[in-house]
Amino acid sequence: MTPDMQVPGSSLPAEHDQGQVLVPALEAALRQTGSASVRLLLRQFLADNHARLDQAQLLGWIQYGQRYAAQWWEPQASRHASLVKSGPSDAAFFREAFEQNTFTTLYNRQKPWRGDLARALGNSYLSHFEDSGTIHWTVLDSRQRPVGLASLSGYSRDNARAEVSLGFPGEVAASTIMAASLLVLRFAFSVAKLHKLTSYVYEDNGHARDFTKNFGFDHEGFLADHYFLPPFGFVGVNVFGLTRKNLHQNERLRRVSARMGVGELLDRQLDPMLWINAG
C-alpha cells in the first residue's frame, strides 16, 4: 500500500453499498503490510463516515475488517513449528507425502490427486476459510523445513464447527508435532472463532487415537464401516471432539502452549471497537 492510499470516505454517497469501495483498499493493505494497515484504513473510514453510519453499520464495517485481517493468511508461528498456508510452491511436498503408502494409510485414504495440484493449492491459498470451508497448511519445523500437513475442513458457519487433520510423512520431533497441533487449536478458536473441533481417526491408527485423546479431545463414539475407501474396503473411524468450554478448562494444554511459545489458545473476546482502535 502506498503511503497516500486512503479510503475516500468523505466522497461516499449516503446509499453506498458496504464493501464496494473498501474491499480493494483492504485487500491491497492485507497483501502489502498486513493487519495494521487494515486497521488504519478502517479508522480513517470510520472517522470520515461516523456521522452517517448507525451502530449496526459501524459494526458491519469493523467485522469486515476483521474478516480480511492478515491473520487469516499469515503464518501461525511458535518456537518449535509454524503453520504456513499451503500454496503452489508446496505441491511437490504434497505429492511426496502422498506417495508414501504409510502416510496415506494413516492420514488420508481418499483417491490420490490427479489434476493440477499447484493450481488447486493456489486457488485454496487465495480463498477465505469462511467461504471455502477448508484451509490447508504446510507444517514447518524450527529450521523452516516442511515436515507435515494440517487442515481444517467441513466448516459449518451455523454450528461454528470444523474437522481437523494433522499428519507427518516422516520422523518428526515430538515438540514439532505438539506445537503444530497447538497452533491449529489457536487458529481454530482464536482466529476462526470456532465453538468445536472434530477429528475422525481410522480404527487401525492407534497412535493417532491415543494422541488425540491425550491432547484433550473427548472420544465421542465409533462409526463402524463409515467410509468405503478402495482398496481398503469399508473403514471404521473413531470420533473425537473438543469444545471451546473444554479447551478453556484444560489447564495442562494452556501451560504447554505457553511453554512452547504458542501463546493464548483462546481469544479474549474483545469488543470489535477495541480491535479497530488497537495500535
Short mmCIF file of C-alpha atoms in Angstrom, two decimals:
data_model
loop_
_atom_site.label_atom_id
_atom_site.label_comp_id
_atom_site.label_asym_id
_atom_site.label_seq_id
_atom_site.Cartn_x
_atom_site.Cartn_y
_atom_site.Cartn_z
CA MET A 1 0.00 0.00 0.00
CA THR A 2 1.38 3.41 -0.89
CA PRO A 3 1.60 6.00 1.92
CA ASP A 4 -1.01 8.23 0.31
CA MET A 5 -3.63 5.49 -0.14
CA GLN A 6 -6.76 6.36 1.83
CA VAL A 7 -10.35 5.22 1.84
CA PRO A 8 -12.33 8.01 0.11
CA GLY A 9 -14.91 8.01 2.87
CA SER A 10 -15.90 11.66 2.58
CA SER A 11 -16.92 11.16 -1.05
CA LEU A 12 -19.10 8.10 -0.46
CA PRO A 13 -22.79 8.56 -1.24
CA ALA A 14 -25.15 8.05 1.65
CA GLU A 15 -26.64 5.00 -0.05
CA HIS A 16 -23.27 3.31 -0.67
CA ASP A 17 -23.17 -0.49 -0.69
CA GLN A 18 -20.99 -1.98 2.00
CA GLY A 19 -17.73 -3.26 0.53
CA GLN A 20 -17.77 -1.67 -2.95
CA VAL A 21 -15.22 0.99 -2.08
CA LEU A 22 -13.37 -0.50 0.85
CA VAL A 23 -12.75 -4.03 -0.47
CA PRO A 24 -9.90 -3.15 -2.90
CA ALA A 25 -8.17 -0.98 -0.33
CA LEU A 26 -8.47 -3.64 2.36
CA GLU A 27 -7.10 -6.33 0.08
CA ALA A 28 -4.20 -4.11 -1.02
CA ALA A 29 -3.34 -3.34 2.58
CA LEU A 30 -3.53 -7.00 3.52
CA ARG A 31 -1.19 -8.12 0.76
CA GLN A 32 1.35 -5.37 1.38
CA THR A 33 1.58 -4.53 5.04
CA GLY A 34 -0.84 -6.69 7.00
CA SER A 35 -3.47 -6.13 9.63
CA ALA A 36 -2.03 -2.88 11.00
CA SER A 37 -2.77 -1.14 7.69
CA VAL A 38 -6.24 -2.67 7.58
CA ARG A 39 -6.94 -1.07 10.96
CA LEU A 40 -5.52 2.23 9.74
CA LEU A 41 -7.81 2.24 6.70
CA LEU A 42 -10.83 1.36 8.78
CA ARG A 43 -10.08 4.05 11.35
CA GLN A 44 -9.85 6.60 8.52
CA PHE A 45 -13.12 5.39 7.03
CA LEU A 46 -14.93 5.49 10.36
CA ALA A 47 -13.60 8.97 11.10
CA ASP A 48 -14.91 10.23 7.76
CA ASN A 49 -18.28 8.49 7.92
CA HIS A 50 -19.17 8.14 11.59
CA ALA A 51 -21.94 10.73 11.44
CA ARG A 52 -23.70 8.94 8.56
CA LEU A 53 -23.50 5.36 9.86
CA ASP A 54 -25.63 3.82 12.57
CA GLN A 55 -24.22 1.38 15.12
CA ALA A 56 -25.14 -1.70 13.07
CA GLN A 57 -23.36 -0.32 10.01
CA LEU A 58 -20.29 0.56 12.06
CA LEU A 59 -20.16 -2.95 13.48
CA GLY A 60 -20.55 -4.35 9.98
CA TRP A 61 -17.53 -2.42 8.72
CA ILE A 62 -15.45 -3.44 11.71
CA GLN A 63 -16.34 -7.09 11.30
CA TYR A 64 -15.49 -6.80 7.61
CA GLY A 65 -12.06 -5.54 8.57
CA GLN A 66 -11.58 -8.44 10.96
CA ARG A 67 -12.53 -10.86 8.20
CA TYR A 68 -9.79 -9.54 5.91
CA ALA A 69 -7.13 -9.13 8.57
CA ALA A 70 -3.79 -10.71 7.76
CA GLN A 71 -4.12 -13.33 10.49
CA TRP A 72 -6.26 -15.42 8.12
CA TRP A 73 -3.29 -15.77 5.73
CA GLU A 74 -0.12 -15.11 7.67
CA PRO A 75 1.90 -17.99 9.25
CA GLN A 76 0.96 -19.28 12.67
CA ALA A 77 4.34 -19.45 14.37
CA SER A 78 5.99 -20.74 17.55
CA ARG A 79 9.48 -21.75 18.65
CA HIS A 80 9.14 -25.38 17.53
CA ALA A 81 6.84 -25.24 14.50
CA SER A 82 4.97 -23.00 12.09
CA LEU A 83 1.83 -23.39 10.01
CA VAL A 84 2.11 -21.74 6.59
CA LYS A 85 -0.97 -21.59 4.40
CA SER A 86 -0.24 -24.00 1.55
CA GLY A 87 0.23 -22.60 -1.95
CA PRO A 88 1.57 -23.64 -5.37
CA SER A 89 5.15 -23.93 -4.09
CA ASP A 90 4.03 -26.70 -1.69
CA ALA A 91 2.78 -29.01 -4.46
CA ALA A 92 5.98 -31.06 -4.56
CA PHE A 93 5.86 -31.71 -0.82
CA PHE A 94 2.19 -32.72 -1.05
CA ARG A 95 2.99 -35.21 -3.79
CA GLU A 96 5.97 -36.66 -1.93
CA ALA A 97 3.89 -37.09 1.21
CA PHE A 98 1.01 -38.86 -0.52
CA GLU A 99 3.35 -41.13 -2.48
CA GLN A 100 4.27 -42.75 0.83
CA ASN A 101 1.88 -45.62 1.48
CA THR A 102 2.25 -45.43 5.24
CA PHE A 103 1.35 -41.74 5.34
CA THR A 104 -1.61 -42.18 3.00
CA THR A 105 -2.90 -45.11 5.01
CA LEU A 106 -2.83 -43.17 8.25
CA TYR A 107 -3.61 -39.62 7.11
CA ASN A 108 -6.00 -39.77 4.15
CA ARG A 109 -7.11 -42.86 2.22
CA GLN A 110 -9.03 -40.94 -0.42
CA LYS A 111 -8.06 -41.38 -4.07
CA PRO A 112 -4.81 -39.52 -4.90
CA TRP A 113 -4.96 -36.16 -6.63
CA ARG A 114 -4.79 -36.44 -10.43
CA GLY A 115 -5.21 -32.83 -11.61
CA ASP A 116 -3.09 -29.69 -11.46
CA LEU A 117 -2.15 -29.74 -7.80
CA ALA A 118 -0.19 -26.47 -7.89
CA ARG A 119 -3.19 -24.65 -9.36
CA ALA A 120 -5.54 -26.20 -6.83
CA LEU A 121 -3.29 -25.14 -3.95
CA GLY A 122 -3.06 -21.65 -5.46
CA ASN A 123 -6.83 -21.35 -5.51
CA SER A 124 -7.00 -22.69 -1.98
CA TYR A 125 -4.45 -20.15 -0.78
CA LEU A 126 -6.43 -17.23 -2.20
CA SER A 127 -9.73 -18.44 -0.77
CA HIS A 128 -11.05 -17.34 2.60
CA PHE A 129 -11.70 -20.14 5.09
CA GLU A 130 -15.21 -18.91 5.80
CA ASP A 131 -16.06 -19.10 2.08
CA SER A 132 -14.36 -22.33 1.02
CA GLY A 133 -14.85 -24.16 4.32
CA THR A 134 -11.30 -25.52 4.11
CA ILE A 135 -7.79 -24.32 4.89
CA HIS A 136 -4.58 -26.25 4.21
CA TRP A 137 -1.27 -25.61 5.96
CA THR A 138 2.23 -26.92 5.43
CA VAL A 139 3.89 -27.63 8.78
CA LEU A 140 7.44 -26.30 9.10
CA ASP A 141 9.84 -27.36 11.85
CA SER A 142 12.11 -24.99 13.79
CA ARG A 143 14.57 -24.97 10.86
CA GLN A 144 11.78 -23.95 8.45
CA ARG A 145 11.72 -27.33 6.68
CA PRO A 146 8.38 -28.79 5.52
CA VAL A 147 7.62 -31.82 7.68
CA GLY A 148 3.84 -32.25 7.74
CA LEU A 149 0.38 -31.25 6.59
CA ALA A 150 -2.52 -29.83 8.57
CA SER A 151 -6.01 -28.72 7.65
CA LEU A 152 -9.42 -27.61 8.81
CA SER A 153 -12.31 -28.78 6.65
CA GLY A 154 -16.05 -29.27 6.67
CA TYR A 155 -16.58 -25.83 8.20
CA SER A 156 -20.13 -25.13 9.35
CA ARG A 157 -20.84 -21.46 9.93
CA ASP A 158 -24.15 -22.12 11.65
CA ASN A 159 -22.63 -24.63 14.06
CA ALA A 160 -19.21 -22.94 14.39
CA ARG A 161 -17.58 -26.31 13.82
CA ALA A 162 -14.86 -27.83 11.63
CA GLU A 163 -12.87 -31.04 11.26
CA VAL A 164 -9.13 -31.05 11.98
CA SER A 165 -6.49 -33.24 10.30
CA LEU A 166 -2.77 -33.38 11.02
CA GLY A 167 -0.18 -35.76 9.55
CA PHE A 168 3.57 -36.19 9.17
CA PRO A 169 5.11 -38.34 6.42
CA GLY A 170 8.43 -38.89 8.20
CA GLU A 171 10.11 -38.92 11.59
CA VAL A 172 9.39 -35.64 13.34
CA ALA A 173 10.32 -34.35 16.79
CA ALA A 174 7.57 -34.65 19.37
CA SER A 175 7.92 -30.95 20.14
CA THR A 176 7.16 -30.11 16.49
CA ILE A 177 4.03 -32.27 16.48
CA MET A 178 2.82 -30.78 19.74
CA ALA A 179 3.49 -27.19 18.68
CA ALA A 180 1.79 -27.67 15.29
CA SER A 181 -1.26 -29.19 17.00
CA LEU A 182 -1.49 -26.27 19.42
CA LEU A 183 -1.17 -23.77 16.56
CA VAL A 184 -4.14 -25.40 14.82
CA LEU A 185 -6.15 -25.02 18.02
CA ARG A 186 -5.13 -21.38 18.35
CA PHE A 187 -6.22 -20.60 14.80
CA ALA A 188 -9.47 -22.54 15.14
CA PHE A 189 -10.60 -20.99 18.39
CA SER A 190 -8.98 -17.54 18.31
CA VAL A 191 -8.99 -16.58 14.63
CA ALA A 192 -11.87 -18.60 13.17
CA LYS A 193 -13.82 -18.30 16.46
CA LEU A 194 -14.99 -21.91 16.28
CA HIS A 195 -17.02 -23.48 19.07
CA LYS A 196 -15.97 -27.06 18.36
CA LEU A 197 -13.36 -29.13 16.53
CA THR A 198 -13.94 -32.73 15.48
CA SER A 199 -11.42 -35.37 14.48
CA TYR A 200 -12.04 -38.67 12.66
CA VAL A 201 -9.32 -41.28 13.27
CA TYR A 202 -9.14 -44.53 11.32
CA GLU A 203 -9.89 -47.51 13.54
CA ASP A 204 -6.45 -49.08 12.99
CA ASN A 205 -4.46 -45.89 13.70
CA GLY A 206 -3.81 -46.47 17.37
CA HIS A 207 -1.09 -43.83 17.65
CA ALA A 208 -3.35 -41.04 16.36
CA ARG A 209 -6.20 -42.29 18.55
CA ASP A 210 -4.08 -42.12 21.70
CA PHE A 211 -2.52 -38.76 20.80
CA THR A 212 -5.90 -37.17 20.06
CA LYS A 213 -7.36 -38.41 23.33
CA ASN A 214 -4.32 -37.30 25.36
CA PHE A 215 -4.40 -33.94 23.59
CA GLY A 216 -7.71 -33.07 25.23
CA PHE A 217 -10.28 -34.34 22.72
CA ASP A 218 -13.17 -36.41 24.08
CA HIS A 219 -13.90 -39.76 22.48
CA GLU A 220 -17.48 -39.34 21.28
CA GLY A 221 -18.02 -42.71 19.63
CA PHE A 222 -17.09 -45.21 16.95
CA LEU A 223 -18.60 -45.33 13.45
CA ALA A 224 -18.29 -48.84 12.04
CA ASP A 225 -17.71 -49.21 8.27
CA HIS A 226 -18.23 -45.46 7.92
CA TYR A 227 -16.24 -44.93 4.70
CA PHE A 228 -15.81 -47.07 1.62
CA LEU A 229 -12.22 -46.46 0.53
CA PRO A 230 -10.84 -48.86 -2.11
CA PRO A 231 -8.59 -50.79 -1.88
CA PHE A 232 -9.11 -50.72 1.90
CA GLY A 233 -12.81 -51.56 1.70
CA PHE A 234 -15.16 -50.28 4.38
CA VAL A 235 -13.31 -48.47 7.13
CA GLY A 236 -14.48 -47.53 10.62
CA VAL A 237 -13.46 -44.35 12.43
CA ASN A 238 -13.23 -43.14 16.00
CA VAL A 239 -14.88 -39.76 16.51
CA PHE A 240 -13.30 -37.18 18.80
CA GLY A 241 -14.44 -33.68 19.75
CA LEU A 242 -13.05 -30.63 21.52
CA THR A 243 -15.31 -27.76 22.52
CA ARG A 244 -14.35 -24.21 23.45
CA LYS A 245 -15.55 -24.85 27.00
CA ASN A 246 -13.39 -27.96 27.40
CA LEU A 247 -10.35 -26.18 25.99
CA HIS A 248 -10.89 -23.29 28.40
CA GLN A 249 -10.91 -25.76 31.29
CA ASN A 250 -7.80 -27.64 30.12
CA GLU A 251 -5.07 -26.07 32.25
CA ARG A 252 -2.44 -28.56 31.06
CA LEU A 253 -2.79 -27.58 27.41
CA ARG A 254 -2.68 -23.90 28.29
CA ARG A 255 0.54 -24.38 30.27
CA VAL A 256 2.14 -26.42 27.48
CA SER A 257 1.12 -23.78 24.94
CA ALA A 258 2.76 -21.02 26.97
CA ARG A 259 5.91 -23.08 27.48
CA MET A 260 6.26 -23.81 23.76
CA GLY A 261 5.81 -20.22 22.70
CA VAL A 262 2.42 -20.74 21.04
CA GLY A 263 0.62 -18.27 23.29
CA GLU A 264 -3.04 -17.98 24.21
CA LEU A 265 -5.20 -20.69 22.66
CA LEU A 266 -8.44 -18.79 23.21
CA ASP A 267 -9.17 -15.25 22.15
CA ARG A 268 -10.19 -12.74 24.78
CA GLN A 269 -13.46 -11.89 23.03
CA LEU A 270 -12.50 -8.23 22.63
CA ASP A 271 -15.12 -5.69 21.72
CA PRO A 272 -14.70 -5.05 17.96
CA MET A 273 -14.28 -1.32 18.65
CA LEU A 274 -11.21 -2.12 20.76
CA TRP A 275 -9.79 -4.16 17.87
CA ILE A 276 -10.18 -1.38 15.38
CA ASN A 277 -8.67 1.20 17.73
CA ALA A 278 -5.66 -1.00 18.56
CA GLY A 279 -2.24 0.41 17.83
#
